[in-house]
Amino acid sequence: MSAGILQDRPNGEDMMQDMTMPDLPDRSSSISSRRSSRIRAASSAPSESFEKSSSPNDAASRPPQDGHFSDADLGPKRTQPTRTTKLSNGKSENGPRSDPFEEAMMPLTEEERCNWPGWVELESDPALFNYVLREYGVKGIKVEEVISLDDEMLGFLPQPVHGLIFLFRYREEEEEEEDAEAEEKPPCPKDVWFANQTTSNACATIALLNIVMNVPSVDLGDHLSAFKQTTQELKPACRGQKLSNNEFIRNIHNSFVRRMDILNADLGLQNDFEKAERAKNNSKRRKTTKSKRKKDDEDSGFHFVAYVPINGIVWRLDGLQRQPVSLGSCGDSWISTARAHIQERILQYEEDGVQFNLLALCQSPLCTIPIKIAQNIKAIANVEECLNTTFADWRSFVGIDSSEISTDIDELCQLFGGIAHATFEDATPPQLATEELQAAGLDPDLLFKQRQNLIDDHKALRGSWMNEKLLIEQENDEAERREHDHSPTVFQALKTIAEAGLLKEMVLDAKKNSKNK
C-alpha cells in the first residue's frame, strides 16, 4: 500500500544497512516522511489510497543492473521534480495541456499499464484478493472477511486459518514510536520470509506474500516459487526491492489500474515531496494540537499488516518496519495471540471512530471438501456392507436413485478437479460415523437411517463444492468487468449533456430531490 516507503530515509542510510551491511544496533537517522496514502472516499470498503506512488522517473525504484546500490541509488532525490505532461502520442511538453481532463479520461492501453513502474492502491476486498492470488498462481487459499473477532464468528471461517491481514489508519507519530521499538528487535530469522515495503501502494501485495510465503502447505505456483527461492537468503529490504521491481507481481497487482490512478499517484508523489521539503525547513518541532491531529488523521492513509504463525511463534509482519515482530508463542490458538494485539490497536482509536478491516487467509474449501466426500463414501460403503450381511435384499425395499452418489474413483477424481486417486482410495470413515455404525449393530432400521443421513451429507458436500466453484466464476467475471474502464464513456456522456445545457439543470433537480427526501 502506499503508506510510506522504506526508501524515504535521509541519504538512504538505513536502507544501505539492510542491503549491504550487517544490522547495526543504532541508526544515525530515522525515517523522515513515511505515511499512508489517502483512502478513497467513495470506496465502500476501507482501501489503500494513491497519496504516495512510485514515479516513472524515480531512479530509487529501479536497482542498477550490476546489483550494487549506493546512497544515490537508494536515497530520496532532493532536486525539485519537473512538471512534465505526457501526451497520448508519446511526446512531452512542459506546461499544461490544451485539454488535460479529456486526456486523463482516455482509456489506458495494455502496453501503458505494463510499462508503468508504479503500484496502484487496492481495496480491502476478499474477492479482489482471491483473484490476485489466483493470477499469481497460488492454489489452496481463500480470503474471507472477518466480521467479528469473537470465537463464534471466527469458528465460521474455513479451517485452518493461515494468516490475518489487518487494515488500519496509519499515523506518523505511532510510526516513529514503532521505529524506536524496532531498533531493539533482533534481525529477521532465517525461517521467516519477510519483505520490506520499498515502494508506494504495494502494502496489500506485501501483506499477502508475507503470509503465503510462510505457509509450507500452500502451492505458490511456478512464478512465486521461483521468486521465493531466489530471495530466500536476502535481507528484508533486498527482498522488498526485488519484489518492487518484479514485473510479473506488479502487473497483476495493477490489473485494474486506470489512467486517472496513474495521474493521482504521480501527483501524490509530488505532494509528498513538497511536504517533505516544508518539514525539512521547519527545524523546530511544534506541539501537535487536537485540530492538527484531526487534520493529520484525515490526511493519513490506510495500511495493511500481516499476522501469521511460523514454527510455533506468532509474527506481525509490517512491511514498513525493518524487522518482523514476534508476538509470542501460538499456544492453544495462534489467532487468540494475534487478536489481542489487533484489539489493542482498535481500542487506541475507538474514540476517533477510525475504520478498520480484517481479512483471513484460509485453506480453500476446494481442498477440504474432496477429502470429506471421500470419507463420506467410505462410511456409506461400510453401512451398505452391514446391510448386505443382515438383509441381503435390502436394495429392493429402498428407492435407490443412481444420481445420489458415485463410487467410481475415476469419475470422482474428474468431478472434483483432478484430485488424486489416493485421496479416495486411502480415505477412512469419520470417527463419528464409525461409532454410529457400531451402535446400530445389526438393526436394519438404524442402518437405513444412518445410510440416509450419510447420503444427505454427501449431497450437502457436493452442493458446497459447486457453490465454491460458482463463487470463483463470479469473482473472475467481476474482475473482467472491473478491468474495463468505463470512465471515457461516462465522461463523453456528461460532456454531451453539458454541451446541450442540461447538466446544470439536472444537478439542481438532484439537489432539490435530495432535500425533499
Coordinates of C-alpha atoms in Angstrom, one line a residue, residues 127-309:
A127 CA -13.0 -11.2 -4.0
L128 CA -10.2 -8.9 -5.3
F129 CA -7.5 -10.6 -3.1
N130 CA -8.7 -14.0 -4.2
Y131 CA -8.5 -13.0 -7.9
V132 CA -5.0 -11.6 -7.4
L133 CA -3.8 -14.8 -5.6
R134 CA -5.2 -17.0 -8.4
E135 CA -3.4 -14.8 -11.0
Y136 CA -0.2 -15.2 -9.1
G137 CA -0.6 -19.0 -9.3
V138 CA -1.4 -19.6 -5.6
K139 CA -3.6 -22.6 -5.0
G140 CA -5.5 -23.8 -2.0
I141 CA -6.1 -20.3 -0.4
K142 CA -9.3 -18.5 0.1
V143 CA -9.5 -14.9 1.5
E144 CA -12.5 -14.3 3.8
E145 CA -13.7 -11.1 5.5
V146 CA -13.7 -11.3 9.3
I147 CA -16.9 -9.7 10.6
S148 CA -16.1 -10.0 14.3
L149 CA -13.2 -11.2 16.5
D150 CA -15.3 -13.3 18.9
D151 CA -14.8 -17.0 18.9
E152 CA -18.2 -17.8 17.5
M153 CA -17.7 -15.8 14.3
L154 CA -14.2 -16.9 13.9
G155 CA -15.4 -20.5 14.0
F156 CA -17.3 -20.0 10.7
L157 CA -14.1 -19.4 8.8
P158 CA -12.7 -22.3 6.7
Q159 CA -10.1 -24.1 8.7
P160 CA -7.2 -23.9 9.1
V161 CA -6.6 -20.1 9.0
H162 CA -3.1 -19.4 7.7
G163 CA -2.9 -15.7 8.4
L164 CA -4.7 -12.4 9.0
I165 CA -4.4 -9.1 7.2
F166 CA -5.3 -6.1 9.3
L167 CA -6.2 -2.8 7.6
F168 CA -5.9 0.3 9.8
R169 CA -5.2 4.1 9.6
Y170 CA -1.5 4.8 9.8
R171 CA -0.3 7.7 11.9
E172 CA 3.1 9.3 11.7
E173 CA 3.6 9.7 15.5
E174 CA 2.9 6.0 16.1
E175 CA 5.2 5.1 13.2
E176 CA 8.0 7.0 14.9
E177 CA 7.3 5.1 18.2
E178 CA 7.3 1.8 16.4
D179 CA 10.6 2.7 14.6
A180 CA 12.2 3.3 18.0
E181 CA 10.9 -0.1 19.2
A182 CA 12.2 -1.8 16.1
E183 CA 15.7 -0.6 16.9
E184 CA 15.7 -3.2 19.8
K185 CA 14.3 -6.1 17.7
P186 CA 16.5 -8.9 16.6
P187 CA 17.2 -9.4 12.8
C188 CA 14.7 -11.4 10.7
P189 CA 15.1 -15.1 11.5
K190 CA 16.0 -17.4 8.6
D191 CA 12.8 -19.4 8.9
V192 CA 10.7 -16.2 8.4
W193 CA 10.2 -14.9 4.9
F194 CA 9.7 -11.2 5.3
A195 CA 9.9 -8.4 2.8
N196 CA 10.0 -4.7 3.4
Q197 CA 7.8 -2.3 1.5
T198 CA 10.2 -0.2 -0.6
T199 CA 7.6 1.4 -3.0
S200 CA 4.3 3.1 -2.6
N201 CA 0.9 1.5 -2.8
A202 CA 2.3 -2.0 -2.5
C203 CA 1.4 -3.0 1.0
A204 CA -1.6 -5.1 0.1
T205 CA 0.6 -7.4 -2.0
I206 CA 3.4 -7.2 0.6
A207 CA 1.0 -8.4 3.3
L208 CA -0.4 -11.2 1.0
L209 CA 3.1 -12.5 0.1
N210 CA 4.4 -12.2 3.7
I211 CA 1.7 -14.7 4.6
V212 CA 1.7 -17.2 1.7
M213 CA 5.5 -17.4 1.5
N214 CA 5.4 -18.7 5.1
V215 CA 2.9 -21.5 4.7
P216 CA 4.7 -24.7 3.6
S217 CA 1.5 -26.5 2.6
V218 CA 0.5 -23.8 0.1
D219 CA 1.2 -24.3 -3.6
L220 CA 2.7 -21.0 -4.7
G221 CA 2.8 -21.7 -8.4
D222 CA 5.8 -21.6 -10.6
H223 CA 6.5 -17.8 -10.6
L224 CA 6.2 -17.2 -6.8
S225 CA 8.0 -20.4 -6.0
A226 CA 10.9 -19.3 -8.1
F227 CA 10.8 -15.8 -6.6
K228 CA 10.8 -17.2 -3.1
Q229 CA 13.8 -19.4 -3.9
T230 CA 15.8 -16.6 -5.3
T231 CA 15.1 -14.2 -2.4
Q232 CA 15.3 -16.7 0.5
E233 CA 18.8 -15.7 1.6
L234 CA 18.3 -11.9 1.1
K235 CA 17.6 -9.4 3.9
P236 CA 14.0 -8.0 4.1
A237 CA 15.0 -4.7 2.4
C238 CA 16.5 -6.5 -0.6
R239 CA 13.5 -8.8 -0.8
G240 CA 11.3 -5.8 -0.9
Q241 CA 13.4 -4.1 -3.6
K242 CA 13.3 -7.3 -5.7
L243 CA 9.5 -7.5 -5.2
S244 CA 9.0 -3.9 -6.2
N245 CA 10.9 -4.5 -9.5
N246 CA 9.2 -7.8 -10.3
E247 CA 7.1 -7.2 -13.4
F248 CA 5.0 -10.3 -13.0
I249 CA 4.0 -9.4 -9.5
R250 CA 3.5 -5.7 -10.2
N251 CA 1.4 -6.2 -13.4
I252 CA -1.0 -8.5 -11.6
H253 CA -1.3 -6.1 -8.7
N254 CA -2.1 -3.3 -11.3
S255 CA -4.7 -5.4 -13.1
F256 CA -7.4 -2.7 -12.6
V257 CA -5.3 0.5 -12.9
R258 CA -6.8 3.5 -14.7
R259 CA -5.1 6.4 -16.3
M260 CA -6.5 8.6 -13.6
D261 CA -5.0 6.3 -10.9
I262 CA -1.6 6.8 -12.5
L263 CA -2.0 10.6 -12.6
N264 CA -3.2 10.7 -9.0
A265 CA -0.2 8.5 -7.9
D266 CA 2.3 10.8 -9.6
L267 CA 0.5 13.9 -8.2
G268 CA 0.6 12.3 -4.7
L269 CA 4.4 11.7 -5.1
Q270 CA 4.9 15.4 -5.9
N271 CA 2.7 16.5 -2.9
D272 CA 4.7 14.3 -0.6
F273 CA 8.0 15.7 -1.9
E274 CA 6.7 19.2 -1.3
K275 CA 5.6 18.3 2.2
A276 CA 8.9 16.7 3.0
E277 CA 10.7 19.9 1.8
R278 CA 8.5 22.0 4.1
A279 CA 9.1 19.7 7.0
K280 CA 12.8 19.8 6.4
N281 CA 12.7 23.6 6.6
N282 CA 10.8 23.6 9.9
S283 CA 13.7 22.7 12.2
K284 CA 11.6 23.3 15.3
R285 CA 9.0 20.6 16.1
R286 CA 5.7 22.2 17.0
K287 CA 3.4 20.7 19.6
T288 CA 0.5 18.8 18.0
T289 CA -2.9 20.3 18.8
K290 CA -6.2 18.5 18.7
S291 CA -7.3 20.2 15.5
K292 CA -3.9 19.5 13.9
R293 CA -4.1 15.8 14.9
K294 CA -7.6 15.6 13.4
K295 CA -6.4 17.1 10.1
D296 CA -3.4 14.6 10.1
D297 CA -5.9 11.8 10.7
E298 CA -7.9 12.9 7.6
D299 CA -4.7 13.1 5.5
S300 CA -3.3 9.8 6.8
G301 CA -4.0 6.7 4.7
F302 CA -4.7 3.1 5.5
H303 CA -2.1 0.4 5.7
F304 CA -2.1 -3.5 5.5
V305 CA -0.2 -5.5 8.1
A306 CA 0.0 -9.3 8.2
Y307 CA -0.2 -11.7 11.2
V308 CA 1.0 -15.3 10.6
P309 CA 2.1 -18.3 12.8

